[in-house]
PDB file of C-alpha atoms in Angstrom:
ATOM      1  CA  GLN X 448      -5.986   1.135   1.816  1.00  0.00           C
ATOM      2  CA  LYS X 449      -2.758   2.205   0.413  1.00  0.00           C
ATOM      3  CA  GLU X 450      -2.945   5.659  -1.026  1.00  0.00           C
ATOM      4  CA  VAL X 451      -1.430   4.763  -4.395  1.00  0.00           C
ATOM      5  CA  GLU X 452      -1.458   1.017  -5.458  1.00  0.00           C
ATOM      6  CA  GLN X 453      -0.130  -0.678  -8.323  1.00  0.00           C
ATOM      7  CA  ASN X 454       0.118  -4.403  -9.566  1.00  0.00           C
ATOM      8  CA  SER X 455       3.709  -5.166  -8.532  1.00  0.00           C
ATOM      9  CA  GLY X 456       4.061  -7.668 -11.646  1.00  0.00           C
ATOM     10  CA  PRO X 457       6.192  -8.649 -13.194  1.00  0.00           C
ATOM     11  CA  LEU X 458       4.282  -7.851 -16.350  1.00  0.00           C
ATOM     12  CA  SER X 459       5.863  -9.660 -19.493  1.00  0.00           C
ATOM     13  CA  VAL X 460       4.985  -8.568 -22.987  1.00  0.00           C
ATOM     14  CA  PRO X 461       6.461  -9.806 -26.303  1.00  0.00           C
ATOM     15  CA  GLU X 462       8.473  -7.144 -28.189  1.00  0.00           C
ATOM     16  CA  GLY X 463       6.058  -4.886 -30.367  1.00  0.00           C
ATOM     17  CA  ALA X 464       3.226  -5.324 -28.061  1.00  0.00           C
ATOM     18  CA  ILE X 465       1.170  -2.999 -25.997  1.00  0.00           C
ATOM     19  CA  ALA X 466       2.054  -2.814 -22.426  1.00  0.00           C
ATOM     20  CA  SER X 467      -0.738  -1.580 -20.088  1.00  0.00           C
ATOM     21  CA  LEU X 468       0.198  -0.284 -16.508  1.00  0.00           C
ATOM     22  CA  ASN X 469      -2.473   0.454 -13.963  1.00  0.00           C
ATOM     23  CA  CYS X 470      -2.440   2.563 -11.170  1.00  0.00           C
ATOM     24  CA  THR X 471      -5.540   3.423  -8.402  1.00  0.00           C
ATOM     25  CA  TYR X 472      -5.529   6.066  -5.685  1.00  0.00           C
ATOM     26  CA  SER X 473      -7.560   6.623  -2.675  1.00  0.00           C
ATOM     27  CA  ASP X 474      -7.603  10.560  -2.641  1.00  0.00           C
ATOM     28  CA  ARG X 475     -10.518  11.898  -4.706  1.00  0.00           C
ATOM     29  CA  GLY X 476      -8.970  15.250  -4.321  1.00  0.00           C
ATOM     30  CA  SER X 477      -5.940  14.339  -6.115  1.00  0.00           C
ATOM     31  CA  GLN X 478      -5.103  16.672  -9.112  1.00  0.00           C
ATOM     32  CA  SER X 479      -1.531  15.680 -10.184  1.00  0.00           C
ATOM     33  CA  PHE X 480      -0.470  12.510 -11.534  1.00  0.00           C
ATOM     34  CA  PHE X 481       2.890  11.085 -12.551  1.00  0.00           C
ATOM     35  CA  TRP X 482       4.614   8.251 -14.316  1.00  0.00           C
ATOM     36  CA  TYR X 483       8.028   7.449 -13.291  1.00  0.00           C
ATOM     37  CA  ARG X 484      10.604   4.736 -14.928  1.00  0.00           C
ATOM     38  CA  GLN X 485      13.146   3.265 -12.997  1.00  0.00           C
ATOM     39  CA  TYR X 486      16.006   1.027 -14.271  1.00  0.00           C
ATOM     40  CA  SER X 487      17.485  -1.660 -12.028  1.00  0.00           C
ATOM     41  CA  GLY X 488      20.105   0.208  -9.662  1.00  0.00           C
ATOM     42  CA  LYS X 489      19.262   3.751 -11.039  1.00  0.00           C
ATOM     43  CA  SER X 490      17.224   6.478  -9.951  1.00  0.00           C
ATOM     44  CA  PRO X 491      13.497   7.149 -11.081  1.00  0.00           C
ATOM     45  CA  GLU X 492      13.119   9.411 -14.115  1.00  0.00           C
ATOM     46  CA  LEU X 493       9.900  10.940 -15.203  1.00  0.00           C
ATOM     47  CA  ILE X 494       8.054   9.675 -18.433  1.00  0.00           C
ATOM     48  CA  MET X 495       4.793  11.770 -18.200  1.00  0.00           C
ATOM     49  CA  PHE X 496       2.597  13.943 -15.807  1.00  0.00           C
ATOM     50  CA  ILE X 497      -0.940  14.206 -16.313  1.00  0.00           C
ATOM     51  CA  TYR X 498      -3.346  16.789 -14.651  1.00  0.00           C
ATOM     52  CA  SER X 499      -6.806  16.379 -16.578  1.00  0.00           C
ATOM     53  CA  ASN X 500      -9.370  13.723 -17.492  1.00  0.00           C
ATOM     54  CA  GLY X 501      -8.367  11.970 -20.330  1.00  0.00           C
ATOM     55  CA  ASP X 502      -5.543  10.789 -22.296  1.00  0.00           C
ATOM     56  CA  LYS X 503      -2.208  12.387 -22.877  1.00  0.00           C
ATOM     57  CA  GLU X 504       0.304  11.215 -25.661  1.00  0.00           C
ATOM     58  CA  ASP X 505       3.949  11.506 -25.905  1.00  0.00           C
ATOM     59  CA  GLY X 506       5.455   9.384 -28.528  1.00  0.00           C
ATOM     60  CA  ARG X 507       4.791   5.751 -27.626  1.00  0.00           C
ATOM     61  CA  PHE X 508       3.667   6.479 -24.126  1.00  0.00           C
ATOM     62  CA  THR X 509       0.100   7.360 -23.307  1.00  0.00           C
ATOM     63  CA  ALA X 510      -1.339   8.241 -20.134  1.00  0.00           C
ATOM     64  CA  GLN X 511      -5.067   7.743 -18.971  1.00  0.00           C
ATOM     65  CA  LEU X 512      -6.556   9.495 -16.230  1.00  0.00           C
ATOM     66  CA  ASN X 513     -10.466   8.858 -15.051  1.00  0.00           C
ATOM     67  CA  LYS X 514     -10.841  10.619 -11.846  1.00  0.00           C
ATOM     68  CA  ALA X 515     -14.332   9.366 -11.351  1.00  0.00           C
ATOM     69  CA  SER X 516     -13.017   5.824 -10.985  1.00  0.00           C
ATOM     70  CA  GLN X 517      -9.677   7.110  -9.431  1.00  0.00           C
ATOM     71  CA  TYR X 518      -7.162   5.446 -11.688  1.00  0.00           C
ATOM     72  CA  VAL X 519      -4.612   6.334 -13.898  1.00  0.00           C
ATOM     73  CA  SER X 520      -2.945   4.209 -16.482  1.00  0.00           C
ATOM     74  CA  LEU X 521       0.009   4.066 -18.692  1.00  0.00           C
ATOM     75  CA  LEU X 522       0.391   2.493 -22.180  1.00  0.00           C
ATOM     76  CA  ILE X 523       3.391   1.551 -23.945  1.00  0.00           C
ATOM     77  CA  ARG X 524       2.968   1.053 -27.808  1.00  0.00           C
ATOM     78  CA  ASP X 525       5.270  -1.067 -29.831  1.00  0.00           C
ATOM     79  CA  SER X 526       7.026  -2.183 -26.562  1.00  0.00           C
ATOM     80  CA  GLN X 527      11.026  -2.626 -26.713  1.00  0.00           C
ATOM     81  CA  PRO X 528      13.401  -4.609 -24.490  1.00  0.00           C
ATOM     82  CA  SER X 529      14.837  -1.240 -23.540  1.00  0.00           C
ATOM     83  CA  ASP X 530      11.504  -0.552 -22.155  1.00  0.00           C
ATOM     84  CA  SER X 531      11.862  -3.226 -19.314  1.00  0.00           C
ATOM     85  CA  ALA X 532      12.101  -1.456 -15.920  1.00  0.00           C
ATOM     86  CA  THR X 533       9.915  -0.853 -13.135  1.00  0.00           C
ATOM     87  CA  TYR X 534       7.246   1.992 -13.631  1.00  0.00           C
ATOM     88  CA  LEU X 535       6.383   3.860 -10.734  1.00  0.00           C
ATOM     89  CA  CYS X 536       3.000   5.796 -10.463  1.00  0.00           C
ATOM     90  CA  ALA X 537       2.942   8.776  -8.125  1.00  0.00           C
ATOM     91  CA  VAL X 538      -0.080  10.981  -6.993  1.00  0.00           C
ATOM     92  CA  ILE X 539      -0.211  14.360  -5.145  1.00  0.00           C
ATOM     93  CA  SER X 540      -2.179  13.200  -2.265  1.00  0.00           C
ATOM     94  CA  TYR X 541      -3.958  16.155  -0.459  1.00  0.00           C
ATOM     95  CA  ASN X 542      -4.764  13.488   2.401  1.00  0.00           C
ATOM     96  CA  GLN X 543      -1.085  13.667   3.078  1.00  0.00           C
ATOM     97  CA  GLY X 544      -0.942  17.382   3.020  1.00  0.00           C
ATOM     98  CA  GLY X 545      -0.139  17.983  -0.616  1.00  0.00           C
ATOM     99  CA  LYS X 546       2.803  15.460  -0.635  1.00  0.00           C
ATOM    100  CA  LEU X 547       4.053  13.044  -3.586  1.00  0.00           C
ATOM    101  CA  ILE X 548       2.920   9.684  -2.715  1.00  0.00           C
ATOM    102  CA  PHE X 549       4.391   6.684  -4.855  1.00  0.00           C
ATOM    103  CA  GLY X 550       2.842   3.192  -5.502  1.00  0.00           C
ATOM    104  CA  GLN X 551       5.185   0.367  -4.961  1.00  0.00           C
ATOM    105  CA  GLY X 552       5.900  -0.056  -8.786  1.00  0.00           C
ATOM    106  CA  THR X 553       5.297  -2.407 -11.461  1.00  0.00           C
ATOM    107  CA  GLU X 554       7.932  -4.338 -13.090  1.00  0.00           C
ATOM    108  CA  LEU X 555       7.817  -4.570 -16.671  1.00  0.00           C
ATOM    109  CA  SER X 556       9.662  -7.202 -18.842  1.00  0.00           C
ATOM    110  CA  VAL X 557       9.535  -6.804 -22.762  1.00  0.00           C
ATOM    111  CA  LYS X 558      10.574 -10.297 -24.153  1.00  0.00           C
ATOM    112  CA  PRO X 559      12.412  -9.972 -27.570  1.00  0.00           C
TER     113      PRO X 559
ATOM    114  CA  ASN C1448      24.709  21.325 -15.145  1.00  0.00           C
ATOM    115  CA  ALA C1449      24.607  18.416 -12.571  1.00  0.00           C
ATOM    116  CA  GLY C1450      21.093  18.555 -11.493  1.00  0.00           C
ATOM    117  CA  VAL C1451      20.824  16.738  -8.027  1.00  0.00           C
ATOM    118  CA  THR C1452      23.968  15.449  -6.548  1.00  0.00           C
ATOM    119  CA  GLN C1453      23.903  12.938  -3.472  1.00  0.00           C
ATOM    120  CA  THR C1454      26.799  11.979  -1.389  1.00  0.00           C
ATOM    121  CA  PRO C1455      28.069   9.379  -0.320  1.00  0.00           C
ATOM    122  CA  LYS C1456      26.950   6.815  -3.147  1.00  0.00           C
ATOM    123  CA  PHE C1457      27.494   3.725  -0.438  1.00  0.00           C
ATOM    124  CA  GLN C1458      27.740   3.830   3.152  1.00  0.00           C
ATOM    125  CA  VAL C1459      28.095   0.897   5.682  1.00  0.00           C
ATOM    126  CA  LEU C1460      27.291   1.760   9.481  1.00  0.00           C
ATOM    127  CA  LYS C1461      27.197  -0.082  12.581  1.00  0.00           C
ATOM    128  CA  THR C1462      24.110   0.051  14.663  1.00  0.00           C
ATOM    129  CA  GLY C1463      24.218   3.096  16.798  1.00  0.00           C
ATOM    130  CA  GLN C1464      26.449   5.274  14.466  1.00  0.00           C
ATOM    131  CA  SER C1465      25.359   8.383  13.108  1.00  0.00           C
ATOM    132  CA  MET C1466      25.760   9.867   9.791  1.00  0.00           C
ATOM    133  CA  THR C1467      24.716  12.677   7.537  1.00  0.00           C
ATOM    134  CA  LEU C1468      23.446  12.221   3.757  1.00  0.00           C
ATOM    135  CA  GLN C1469      24.300  15.285   1.725  1.00  0.00           C
ATOM    136  CA  CYS C1470      22.131  16.612  -1.403  1.00  0.00           C
ATOM    137  CA  ALA C1471      22.493  19.698  -3.322  1.00  0.00           C
ATOM    138  CA  GLN C1472      20.640  20.817  -6.643  1.00  0.00           C
ATOM    139  CA  ASP C1473      21.672  23.291  -8.925  1.00  0.00           C
ATOM    140  CA  MET C1474      18.359  24.181 -10.804  1.00  0.00           C
ATOM    141  CA  ASN C1475      17.193  26.621  -8.520  1.00  0.00           C
ATOM    142  CA  HIS C1476      14.392  24.620  -7.399  1.00  0.00           C
ATOM    143  CA  ASN C1477      12.235  25.598  -4.347  1.00  0.00           C
ATOM    144  CA  SER C1478      11.170  22.140  -3.131  1.00  0.00           C
ATOM    145  CA  MET C1479      13.358  19.435  -1.995  1.00  0.00           C
ATOM    146  CA  TYR C1480      12.629  15.907  -0.581  1.00  0.00           C
ATOM    147  CA  TRP C1481      14.214  12.812   0.803  1.00  0.00           C
ATOM    148  CA  TYR C1482      12.662   9.365  -0.026  1.00  0.00           C
ATOM    149  CA  ARG C1483      13.946   5.699   1.076  1.00  0.00           C
ATOM    150  CA  GLN C1484      13.346   2.817  -1.341  1.00  0.00           C
ATOM    151  CA  ASP C1485      12.787  -0.890   0.123  1.00  0.00           C
ATOM    152  CA  PRO C1486      12.270  -3.946  -2.170  1.00  0.00           C
ATOM    153  CA  GLY C1487       8.338  -4.170  -2.804  1.00  0.00           C
ATOM    154  CA  MET C1488       7.800  -0.720  -0.987  1.00  0.00           C
ATOM    155  CA  GLY C1489       8.155   1.583  -3.742  1.00  0.00           C
ATOM    156  CA  LEU C1490       9.428   5.051  -2.734  1.00  0.00           C
ATOM    157  CA  ARG C1491       8.377   6.338   0.748  1.00  0.00           C
ATOM    158  CA  LEU C1492       8.612  10.019   1.825  1.00  0.00           C
ATOM    159  CA  ILE C1493      10.784  10.548   4.649  1.00  0.00           C
ATOM    160  CA  TYR C1494      10.879  14.382   5.048  1.00  0.00           C
ATOM    161  CA  TYR C1495      10.400  17.168   2.421  1.00  0.00           C
ATOM    162  CA  SER C1496      11.109  20.947   2.493  1.00  0.00           C
ATOM    163  CA  ALA C1497       8.652  23.054   0.419  1.00  0.00           C
ATOM    164  CA  SER C1498      10.939  26.083   0.378  1.00  0.00           C
ATOM    165  CA  GLU C1499      14.094  27.367   1.978  1.00  0.00           C
ATOM    166  CA  GLY C1500      13.477  27.652   5.848  1.00  0.00           C
ATOM    167  CA  THR C1501      10.687  25.167   5.959  1.00  0.00           C
ATOM    168  CA  THR C1502      10.751  21.386   6.507  1.00  0.00           C
ATOM    169  CA  ASP C1503       7.741  18.904   7.234  1.00  0.00           C
ATOM    170  CA  LYS C1504       7.483  15.175   8.005  1.00  0.00           C
ATOM    171  CA  GLY C1505       6.385  12.643   5.336  1.00  0.00           C
ATOM    172  CA  GLU C1506       5.251   9.059   5.642  1.00  0.00           C
ATOM    173  CA  VAL C1507       8.181   7.612   7.598  1.00  0.00           C
ATOM    174  CA  PRO C1508      10.117  10.363   9.469  1.00  0.00           C
ATOM    175  CA  ASN C1509      10.943   8.252  12.622  1.00  0.00           C
ATOM    176  CA  GLY C1510      14.824   7.942  13.141  1.00  0.00           C
ATOM    177  CA  TYR C1511      15.628  10.942  10.991  1.00  0.00           C
ATOM    178  CA  ASN C1512      16.329  14.649  10.902  1.00  0.00           C
ATOM    179  CA  VAL C1513      16.711  17.279   8.205  1.00  0.00           C
ATOM    180  CA  SER C1514      18.294  20.427   7.502  1.00  0.00           C
ATOM    181  CA  ARG C1515      17.287  22.944   4.804  1.00  0.00           C
ATOM    182  CA  LEU C1516      20.839  24.639   4.801  1.00  0.00           C
ATOM    183  CA  ASN C1517      19.851  26.927   1.974  1.00  0.00           C
ATOM    184  CA  LYS C1518      18.228  26.812  -1.215  1.00  0.00           C
ATOM    185  CA  ARG C1519      20.631  24.313  -2.863  1.00  0.00           C
ATOM    186  CA  GLU C1520      21.254  22.033   0.099  1.00  0.00           C
ATOM    187  CA  PHE C1521      18.904  19.538   2.092  1.00  0.00           C
ATOM    188  CA  SER C1522      20.715  16.905   4.364  1.00  0.00           C
ATOM    189  CA  LEU C1523      19.332  13.955   6.178  1.00  0.00           C
ATOM    190  CA  ARG C1524      20.689  12.865   9.336  1.00  0.00           C
ATOM    191  CA  LEU C1525      20.578   9.569  11.112  1.00  0.00           C
ATOM    192  CA  GLU C1526      21.481  10.173  14.791  1.00  0.00           C
ATOM    193  CA  SER C1527      21.577   6.404  15.787  1.00  0.00           C
ATOM    194  CA  ALA C1528      21.335   4.128  13.111  1.00  0.00           C
ATOM    195  CA  ALA C1529      19.322   0.793  13.084  1.00  0.00           C
ATOM    196  CA  PRO C1530      19.099  -2.135  10.840  1.00  0.00           C
ATOM    197  CA  SER C1531      15.750  -1.167   9.643  1.00  0.00           C
ATOM    198  CA  GLN C1532      17.181   1.968   8.119  1.00  0.00           C
ATOM    199  CA  THR C1533      19.153  -0.306   5.514  1.00  0.00           C
ATOM    200  CA  SER C1534      17.868   1.182   2.279  1.00  0.00           C
ATOM    201  CA  VAL C1535      18.160   3.030  -0.651  1.00  0.00           C
ATOM    202  CA  TYR C1536      18.000   6.866  -0.159  1.00  0.00           C
ATOM    203  CA  PHE C1537      17.007   9.405  -3.018  1.00  0.00           C
ATOM    204  CA  CYS C1538      16.928  12.998  -2.872  1.00  0.00           C
ATOM    205  CA  ALA C1539      14.952  14.753  -5.303  1.00  0.00           C
ATOM    206  CA  SER C1540      13.972  18.548  -6.124  1.00  0.00           C
ATOM    207  CA  SER C1541      11.212  20.187  -7.709  1.00  0.00           C
ATOM    208  CA  ASP C1542      10.477  23.895  -8.859  1.00  0.00           C
ATOM    209  CA  THR C1543       7.083  23.766  -7.089  1.00  0.00           C
ATOM    210  CA  ALA C1544       5.243  21.079  -4.849  1.00  0.00           C
ATOM    211  CA  VAL C1545       3.231  20.024  -7.807  1.00  0.00           C
ATOM    212  CA  ALA C1546       5.863  19.889 -10.315  1.00  0.00           C
ATOM    213  CA  PRO C1547       7.665  16.801 -11.441  1.00  0.00           C
ATOM    214  CA  LEU C1548      10.701  15.565  -9.291  1.00  0.00           C
ATOM    215  CA  HIS C1549      14.267  15.308 -10.386  1.00  0.00           C
ATOM    216  CA  PHE C1550      15.999  12.666  -8.555  1.00  0.00           C
ATOM    217  CA  GLY C1551      19.672  12.376  -7.405  1.00  0.00           C
ATOM    218  CA  ASN C1552      21.688   9.020  -8.033  1.00  0.00           C
ATOM    219  CA  GLY C1553      20.858   7.535  -4.559  1.00  0.00           C
ATOM    220  CA  THR C1554      22.809   6.322  -1.554  1.00  0.00           C
ATOM    221  CA  ARG C1555      22.828   2.806  -0.778  1.00  0.00           C
ATOM    222  CA  LEU C1556      23.013   2.465   3.152  1.00  0.00           C
ATOM    223  CA  THR C1557      23.663  -0.807   4.854  1.00  0.00           C
ATOM    224  CA  VAL C1558      23.409  -0.885   8.769  1.00  0.00           C
ATOM    225  CA  THR C1559      24.929  -3.828  10.311  1.00  0.00           C
TER     226      THR C1559
END
């Protein structure tokens, strides 16, 4: 089982819809969770991080963490074509000595 | 304020050649990382340095060596390049091991 798993997609949503991106992780001891966005040919950039169970909102983005079920999700409200990118989930894994481990990424396409 | 600077941006090597990828950050961060990114594989950690003077192996260290030259600089060396090392390499830094990463623009390496 991979440490961090994401559905690679592509996930296609119409403009204005809610895009839901999911990520599961295997290390129950993980404490820190990150979402990065990566445009084609560019480097990843941080969108959100979350440390506690529950929801964290920042503008159109909401991160949701459920440690009991070992998943973290990212919701993008009012999706825009400019949100089209690959979204990378990353988790601090204590199984890996406290290193940041990335999922394979989910490609999101927002259609006008 | 340049952030994380990687050089070179592109490189083509023949099998068996050696080269060093350079990375420097000007944010006074303690931790620095080298990742490689291959299609469908997400970002995989090669080596990291939690602080000046220390380095540690990541998920895929074979075929690579690193040097944390000082707090600012962290280099990645390929002693004898192989086609399997064709990838995009990203350097990143963070204030602490659990803080979000700041990425450089990447180096696209092709080994023929």
